[in-house]
Coordinates of C-alpha atoms in Angstrom, one line a residue:
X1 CA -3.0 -107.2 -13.2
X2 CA -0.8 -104.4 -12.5
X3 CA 2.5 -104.6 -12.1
X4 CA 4.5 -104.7 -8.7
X5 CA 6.7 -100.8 -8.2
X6 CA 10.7 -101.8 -9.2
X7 CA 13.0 -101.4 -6.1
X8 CA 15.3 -98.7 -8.5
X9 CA 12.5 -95.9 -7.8
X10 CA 13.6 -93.1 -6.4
X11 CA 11.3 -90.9 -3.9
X12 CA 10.2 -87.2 -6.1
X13 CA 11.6 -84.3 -4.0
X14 CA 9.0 -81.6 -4.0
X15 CA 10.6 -78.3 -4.0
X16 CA 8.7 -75.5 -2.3
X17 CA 7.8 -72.5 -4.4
X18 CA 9.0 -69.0 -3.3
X19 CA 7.2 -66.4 -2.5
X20 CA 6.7 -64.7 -5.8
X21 CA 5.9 -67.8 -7.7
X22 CA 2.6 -68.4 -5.2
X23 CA 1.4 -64.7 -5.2
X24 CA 1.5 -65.5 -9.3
X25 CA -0.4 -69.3 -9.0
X26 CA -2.8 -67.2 -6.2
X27 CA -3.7 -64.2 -9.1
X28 CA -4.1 -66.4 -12.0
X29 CA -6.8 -68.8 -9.6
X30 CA -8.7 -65.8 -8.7
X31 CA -9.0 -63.9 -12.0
X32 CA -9.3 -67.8 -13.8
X33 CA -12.0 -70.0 -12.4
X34 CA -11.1 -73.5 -13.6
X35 CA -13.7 -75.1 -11.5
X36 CA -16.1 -75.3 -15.2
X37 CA -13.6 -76.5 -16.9
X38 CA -12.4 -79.2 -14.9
X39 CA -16.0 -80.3 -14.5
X40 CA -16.2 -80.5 -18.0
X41 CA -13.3 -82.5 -18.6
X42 CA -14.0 -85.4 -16.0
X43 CA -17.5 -85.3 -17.7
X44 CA -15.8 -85.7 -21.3
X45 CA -13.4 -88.5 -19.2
X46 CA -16.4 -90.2 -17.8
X47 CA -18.2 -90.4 -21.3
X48 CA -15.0 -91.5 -23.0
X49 CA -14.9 -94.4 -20.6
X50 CA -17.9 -95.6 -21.4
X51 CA -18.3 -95.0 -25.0
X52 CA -15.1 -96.2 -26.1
X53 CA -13.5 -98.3 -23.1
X54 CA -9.9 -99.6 -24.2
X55 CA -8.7 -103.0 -24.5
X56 CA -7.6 -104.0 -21.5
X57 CA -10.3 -101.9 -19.1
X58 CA -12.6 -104.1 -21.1
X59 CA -11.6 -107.4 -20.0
X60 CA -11.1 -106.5 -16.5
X61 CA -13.9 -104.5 -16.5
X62 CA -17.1 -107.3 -15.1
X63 CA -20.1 -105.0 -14.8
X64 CA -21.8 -105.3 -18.1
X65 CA -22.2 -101.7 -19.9
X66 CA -25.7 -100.1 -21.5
X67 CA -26.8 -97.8 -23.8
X68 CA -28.1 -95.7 -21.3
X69 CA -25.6 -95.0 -19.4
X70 CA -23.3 -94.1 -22.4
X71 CA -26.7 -91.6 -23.4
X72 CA -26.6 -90.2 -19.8
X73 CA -23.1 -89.4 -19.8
X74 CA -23.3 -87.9 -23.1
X75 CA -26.0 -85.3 -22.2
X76 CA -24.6 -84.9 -18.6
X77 CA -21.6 -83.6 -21.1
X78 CA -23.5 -81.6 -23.5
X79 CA -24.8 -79.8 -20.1
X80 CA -21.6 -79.3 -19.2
X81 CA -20.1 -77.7 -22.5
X82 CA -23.0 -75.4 -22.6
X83 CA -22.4 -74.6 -19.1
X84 CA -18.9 -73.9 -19.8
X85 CA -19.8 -72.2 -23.0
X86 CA -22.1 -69.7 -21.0
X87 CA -18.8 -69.3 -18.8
X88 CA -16.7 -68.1 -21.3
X89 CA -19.1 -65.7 -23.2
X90 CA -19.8 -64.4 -19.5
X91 CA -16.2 -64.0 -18.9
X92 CA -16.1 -62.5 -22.8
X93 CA -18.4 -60.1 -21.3
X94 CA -16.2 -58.6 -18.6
X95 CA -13.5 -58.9 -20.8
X96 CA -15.5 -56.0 -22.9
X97 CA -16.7 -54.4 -19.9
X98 CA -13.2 -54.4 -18.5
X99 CA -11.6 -53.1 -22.1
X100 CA -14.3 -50.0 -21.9
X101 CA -13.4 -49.2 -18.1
X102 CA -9.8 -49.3 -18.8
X103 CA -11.0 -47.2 -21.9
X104 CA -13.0 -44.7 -19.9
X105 CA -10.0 -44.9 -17.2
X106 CA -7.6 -43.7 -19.8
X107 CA -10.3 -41.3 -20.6
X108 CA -10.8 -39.8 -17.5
X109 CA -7.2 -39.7 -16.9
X110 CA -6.5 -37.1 -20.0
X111 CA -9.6 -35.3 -18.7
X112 CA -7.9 -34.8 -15.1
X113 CA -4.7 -34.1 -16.8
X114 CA -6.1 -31.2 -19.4
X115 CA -8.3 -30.4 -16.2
X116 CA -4.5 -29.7 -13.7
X117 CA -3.4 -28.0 -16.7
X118 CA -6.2 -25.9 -17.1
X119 CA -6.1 -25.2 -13.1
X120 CA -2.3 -24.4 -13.2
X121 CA -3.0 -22.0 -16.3
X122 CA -5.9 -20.4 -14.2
X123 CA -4.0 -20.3 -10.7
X124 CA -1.1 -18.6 -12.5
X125 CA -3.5 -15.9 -14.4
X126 CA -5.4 -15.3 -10.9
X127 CA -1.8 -15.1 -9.0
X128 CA -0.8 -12.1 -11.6
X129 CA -4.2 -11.1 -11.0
X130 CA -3.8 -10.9 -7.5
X131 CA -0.6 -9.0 -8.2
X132 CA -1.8 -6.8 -10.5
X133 CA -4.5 -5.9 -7.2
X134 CA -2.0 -5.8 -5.1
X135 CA -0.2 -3.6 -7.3
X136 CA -3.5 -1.2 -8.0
X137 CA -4.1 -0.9 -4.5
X138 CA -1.2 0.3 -3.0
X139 CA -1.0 3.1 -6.2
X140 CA -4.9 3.7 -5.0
X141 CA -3.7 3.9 -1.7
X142 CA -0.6 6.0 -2.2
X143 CA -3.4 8.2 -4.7
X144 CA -5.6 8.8 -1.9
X145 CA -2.6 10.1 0.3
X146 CA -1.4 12.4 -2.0
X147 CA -5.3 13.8 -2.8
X148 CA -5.5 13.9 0.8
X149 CA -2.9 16.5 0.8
X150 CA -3.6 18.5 -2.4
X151 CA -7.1 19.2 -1.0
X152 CA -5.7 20.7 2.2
X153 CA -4.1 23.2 -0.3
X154 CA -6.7 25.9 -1.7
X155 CA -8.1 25.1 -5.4
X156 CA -6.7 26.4 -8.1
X157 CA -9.4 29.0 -8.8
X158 CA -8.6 30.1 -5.4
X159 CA -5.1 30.2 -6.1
X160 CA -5.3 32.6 -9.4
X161 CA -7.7 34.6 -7.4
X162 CA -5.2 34.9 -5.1
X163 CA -2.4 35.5 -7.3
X164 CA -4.2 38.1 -9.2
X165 CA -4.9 40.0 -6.0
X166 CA -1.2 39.7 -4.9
X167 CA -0.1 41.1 -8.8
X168 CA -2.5 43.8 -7.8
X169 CA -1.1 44.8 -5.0
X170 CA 2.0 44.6 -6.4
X171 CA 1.4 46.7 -9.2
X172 CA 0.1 49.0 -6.4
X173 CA 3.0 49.0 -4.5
X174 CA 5.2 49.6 -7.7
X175 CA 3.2 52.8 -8.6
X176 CA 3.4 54.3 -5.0
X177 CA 6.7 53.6 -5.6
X178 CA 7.7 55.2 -8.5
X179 CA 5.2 58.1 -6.8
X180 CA 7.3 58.4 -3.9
X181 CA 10.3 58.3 -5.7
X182 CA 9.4 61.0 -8.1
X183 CA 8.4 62.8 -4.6
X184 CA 11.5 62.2 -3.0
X185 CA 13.5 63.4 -6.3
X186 CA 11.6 66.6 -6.3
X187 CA 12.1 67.2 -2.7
X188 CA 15.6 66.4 -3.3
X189 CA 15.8 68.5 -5.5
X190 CA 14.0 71.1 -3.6
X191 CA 16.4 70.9 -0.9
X192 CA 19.5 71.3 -2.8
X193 CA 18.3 74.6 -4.2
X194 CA 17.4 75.4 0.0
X195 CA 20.8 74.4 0.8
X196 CA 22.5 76.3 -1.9
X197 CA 20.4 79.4 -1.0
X198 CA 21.1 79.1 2.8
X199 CA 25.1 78.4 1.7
X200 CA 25.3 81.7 -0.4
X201 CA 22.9 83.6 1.9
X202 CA 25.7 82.7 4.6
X203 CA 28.1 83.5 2.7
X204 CA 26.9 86.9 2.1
X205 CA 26.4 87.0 5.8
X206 CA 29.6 86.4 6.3
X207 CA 31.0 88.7 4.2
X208 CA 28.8 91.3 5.2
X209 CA 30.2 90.8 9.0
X210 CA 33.7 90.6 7.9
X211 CA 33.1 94.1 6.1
X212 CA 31.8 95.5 8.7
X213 CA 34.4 94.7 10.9
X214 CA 37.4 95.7 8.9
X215 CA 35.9 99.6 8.5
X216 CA 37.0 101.7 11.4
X217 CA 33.9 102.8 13.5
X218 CA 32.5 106.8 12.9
X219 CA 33.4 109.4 16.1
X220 CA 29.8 110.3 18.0
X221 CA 29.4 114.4 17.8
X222 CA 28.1 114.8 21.2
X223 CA 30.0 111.9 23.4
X224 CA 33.4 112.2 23.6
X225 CA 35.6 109.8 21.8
X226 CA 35.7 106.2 23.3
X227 CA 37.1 103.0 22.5
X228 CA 34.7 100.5 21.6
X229 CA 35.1 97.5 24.1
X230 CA 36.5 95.0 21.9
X231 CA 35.6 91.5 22.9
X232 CA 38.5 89.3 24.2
X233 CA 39.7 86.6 21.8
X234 CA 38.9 83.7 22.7
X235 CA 41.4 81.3 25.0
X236 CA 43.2 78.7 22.9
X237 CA 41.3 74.6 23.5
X238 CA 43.6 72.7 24.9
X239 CA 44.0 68.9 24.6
X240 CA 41.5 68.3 27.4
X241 CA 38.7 70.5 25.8
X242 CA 39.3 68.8 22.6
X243 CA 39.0 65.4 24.0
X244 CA 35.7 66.2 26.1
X245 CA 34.1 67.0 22.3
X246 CA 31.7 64.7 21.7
X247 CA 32.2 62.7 18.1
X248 CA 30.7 65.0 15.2
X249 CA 30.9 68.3 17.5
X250 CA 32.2 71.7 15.4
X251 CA 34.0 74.5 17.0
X252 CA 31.5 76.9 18.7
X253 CA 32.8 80.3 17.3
X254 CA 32.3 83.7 18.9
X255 CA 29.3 84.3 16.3
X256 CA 26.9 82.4 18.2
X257 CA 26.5 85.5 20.2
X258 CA 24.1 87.7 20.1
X259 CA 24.3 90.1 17.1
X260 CA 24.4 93.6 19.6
X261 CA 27.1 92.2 21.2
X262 CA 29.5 91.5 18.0
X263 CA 28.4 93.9 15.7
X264 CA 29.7 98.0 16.0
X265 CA 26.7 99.4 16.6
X266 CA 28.5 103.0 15.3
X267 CA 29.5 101.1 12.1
X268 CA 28.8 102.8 8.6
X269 CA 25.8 101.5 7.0
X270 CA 26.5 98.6 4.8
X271 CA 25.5 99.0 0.8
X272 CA 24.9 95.7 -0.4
X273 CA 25.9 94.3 -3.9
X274 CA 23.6 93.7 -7.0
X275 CA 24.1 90.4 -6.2
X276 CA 21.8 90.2 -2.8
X277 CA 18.1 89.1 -3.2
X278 CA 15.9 92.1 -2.7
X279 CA 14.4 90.5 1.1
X280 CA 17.8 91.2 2.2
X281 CA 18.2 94.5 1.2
X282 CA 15.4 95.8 2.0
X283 CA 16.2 94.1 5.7
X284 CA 19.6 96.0 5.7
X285 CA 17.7 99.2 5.1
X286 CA 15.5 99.4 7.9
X287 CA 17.8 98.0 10.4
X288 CA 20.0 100.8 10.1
X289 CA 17.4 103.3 9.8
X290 CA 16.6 102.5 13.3
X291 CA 19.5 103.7 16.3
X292 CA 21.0 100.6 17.7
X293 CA 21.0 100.2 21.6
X294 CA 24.1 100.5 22.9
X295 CA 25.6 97.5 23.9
X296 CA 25.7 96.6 27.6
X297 CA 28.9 94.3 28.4
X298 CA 27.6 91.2 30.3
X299 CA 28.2 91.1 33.5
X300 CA 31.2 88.6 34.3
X301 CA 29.6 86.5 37.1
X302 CA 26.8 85.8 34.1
X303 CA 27.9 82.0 33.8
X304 CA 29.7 82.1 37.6
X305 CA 28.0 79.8 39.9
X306 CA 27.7 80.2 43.7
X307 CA 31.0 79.8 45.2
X308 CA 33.2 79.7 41.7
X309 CA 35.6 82.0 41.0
X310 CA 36.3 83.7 37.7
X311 CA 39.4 82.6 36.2
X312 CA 41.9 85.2 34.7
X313 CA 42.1 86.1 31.2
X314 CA 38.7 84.0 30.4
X315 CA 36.1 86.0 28.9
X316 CA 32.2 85.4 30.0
X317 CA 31.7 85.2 26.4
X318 CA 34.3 82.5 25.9
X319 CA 33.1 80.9 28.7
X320 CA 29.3 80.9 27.4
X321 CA 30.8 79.6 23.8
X322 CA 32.6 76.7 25.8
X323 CA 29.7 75.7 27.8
X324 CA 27.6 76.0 24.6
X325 CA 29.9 73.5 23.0
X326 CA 29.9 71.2 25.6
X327 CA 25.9 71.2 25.0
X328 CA 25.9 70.1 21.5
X329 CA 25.1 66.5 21.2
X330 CA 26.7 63.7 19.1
X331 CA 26.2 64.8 15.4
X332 CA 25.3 68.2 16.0
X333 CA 26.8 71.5 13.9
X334 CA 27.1 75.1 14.8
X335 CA 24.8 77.8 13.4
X336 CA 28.1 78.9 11.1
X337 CA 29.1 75.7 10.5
X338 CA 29.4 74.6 6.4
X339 CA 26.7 72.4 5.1
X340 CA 27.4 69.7 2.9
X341 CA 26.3 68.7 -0.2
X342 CA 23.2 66.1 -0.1
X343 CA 24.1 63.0 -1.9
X344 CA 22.3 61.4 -4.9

């Protein structure tokens, strides 16, 4: 008989678990079924009882015990264990299978991390790829403007045949050139040798007048003896007439004239030097072999307009040279005038 509780026992306090402690009881029922083992063990308890009762379940124990019911509970065991056995090699069996996953898992894993590294490797060549591009097309681009503008130009075949023709032409130039230039040195020269002839033939012109003048004129044998009308000197320029001269004007002399009206026509023929060309000589010669007209003095109102009077002491010639002057243009030179030198 069992017996009675003692009044000294105390109540068991159950303290409640916390929060982490039941997520951890939760896990380890789901991932460990202990439903087969428990089975097992209140089969191994119920065979123990009746196998090998103890001492004192025996003598309170009434209903009688058999054979048989020890052999059931033995086999009902012997079911059990090899229930439980199949259990465990089953759960051996997703252990494996579980091992090769998480195998395979790590597996896969270095595949997908040679695989990011491999695609990092291959986005950075195609990103300098795509620079590289970039790069090549803008020099295409920039090489198709410049092309663009080199075939507006003419080719170069073009261009020599071009520059040849110009080198022609130049060469051309260069000889007609030189040409004219040996022209214009010849002619130069030519006129020189004009211009020193014209200088010493006026020269000898002049000195032929100036001869003439200074020998006293020969007595006529049938006329009486006249004085030759000299011709009035000329009236001194004043400052007005020189400041009405144009720039580059020369003094109009009294040899502008015609030559009946200045030369003696009763003058001595003149014997030139050995110095005269022949032309002039020979000139001389049959000019005084002919008679000279006598001179007719012009007649005073010559250069007079209507209603002008003639002022004293002016000559008509003086007045003709005057008006003659005041003809000559900017630049001009009188017939007697010297000529200068031509310059190099």
């Amino acid at each position: 008989m069992a017996a009675p509780p003692s009044a000294s026992t105390q109540p068991v306090t159950i303290v409640p678990a916390t929060n982490e402690e039941e997520d951890i009881i939760v896990l380890s029922r789901i991932t460990n079924d202990e439903r087969p083992l428990k089975r097992v063990v209140r089969k191994f308890s119920a065979y123990a009882a009746l196998a090998f009762p103890p001492a004192g379940l025996r003598e309170l124990d009434t209903a009688p015990t058999t054979p048989e019911k020890s052999l059931d509970a033995r086999e009902a065991l012997l079911v059990e264990l090899g229930s439980f056995g199949l259990h465990l090699r089953k759960a051996a069996m997703v252990c494996a299978a579980e091992a090769r996953q998480v195998e395979e898992y790590h597996l896969e894993k270095a595949r997908i991390e040679e695989e990011r590294v491999a695609l990092r490797r291959h986005i950075e060549q195609l990103k300098t790829t795509l620079e590289e591009a970039q790069v090549e097309r803008a020099q295409k681009q920039e090489y198709d403007q410049f092309a663009e503008r080199i075939n507006q130009f003419p080719s170069r075949a073009e261009r020599e045949r071009m520059i040849a023709a110009l080198e022609n032409d130049i060469a051309v130039i260069r000889e007609e050139r030189n040409q004219q230039q040996r022209a214009m040195q010849e002619q130069r020269k030519a006129f020189v040798s004009v211009i020193g002839n014209l200088a010493e033939l006026q020269t000898t012109m002049r000195e032929r007048v100036s001869a003439d003048s200074d020998e006293p004129p020969a007595p006529p044998t049938n006329a009486p003896p006249t004085a030759a009308p000299s011709p009035a000197p000329p009236p001194p320029l004043t400052a007005i007439d020189t400041d009405e001269r144009e720039e580059g004007e020369a003094d109009v002399s009294s040899d502008e004239a015609p030559l009946s009206a200045t030369l003696n026509p009763r003058a001595r023929q003149f014997i030139p030097r050995g110095g005269l060309p022949q032309p002039t000589r020979v000139l001389r010669s049959s000019a005084s072999s002919t008679p000279a007209p006598q001179p007719t003095p012009p007649a005073e109102d010559d250069d007079i307009e209507m209603g002008e009077v003639a002022e004293p002491g002016r000559s008509p010639r003086n007045a003709r040279g005057k008006r003659r002057l005041e003809e000559l243009e900017e630049g001009e030179a009188s017939e007697l005038s010297e000529l200068s030198e031509l310059s190099d």
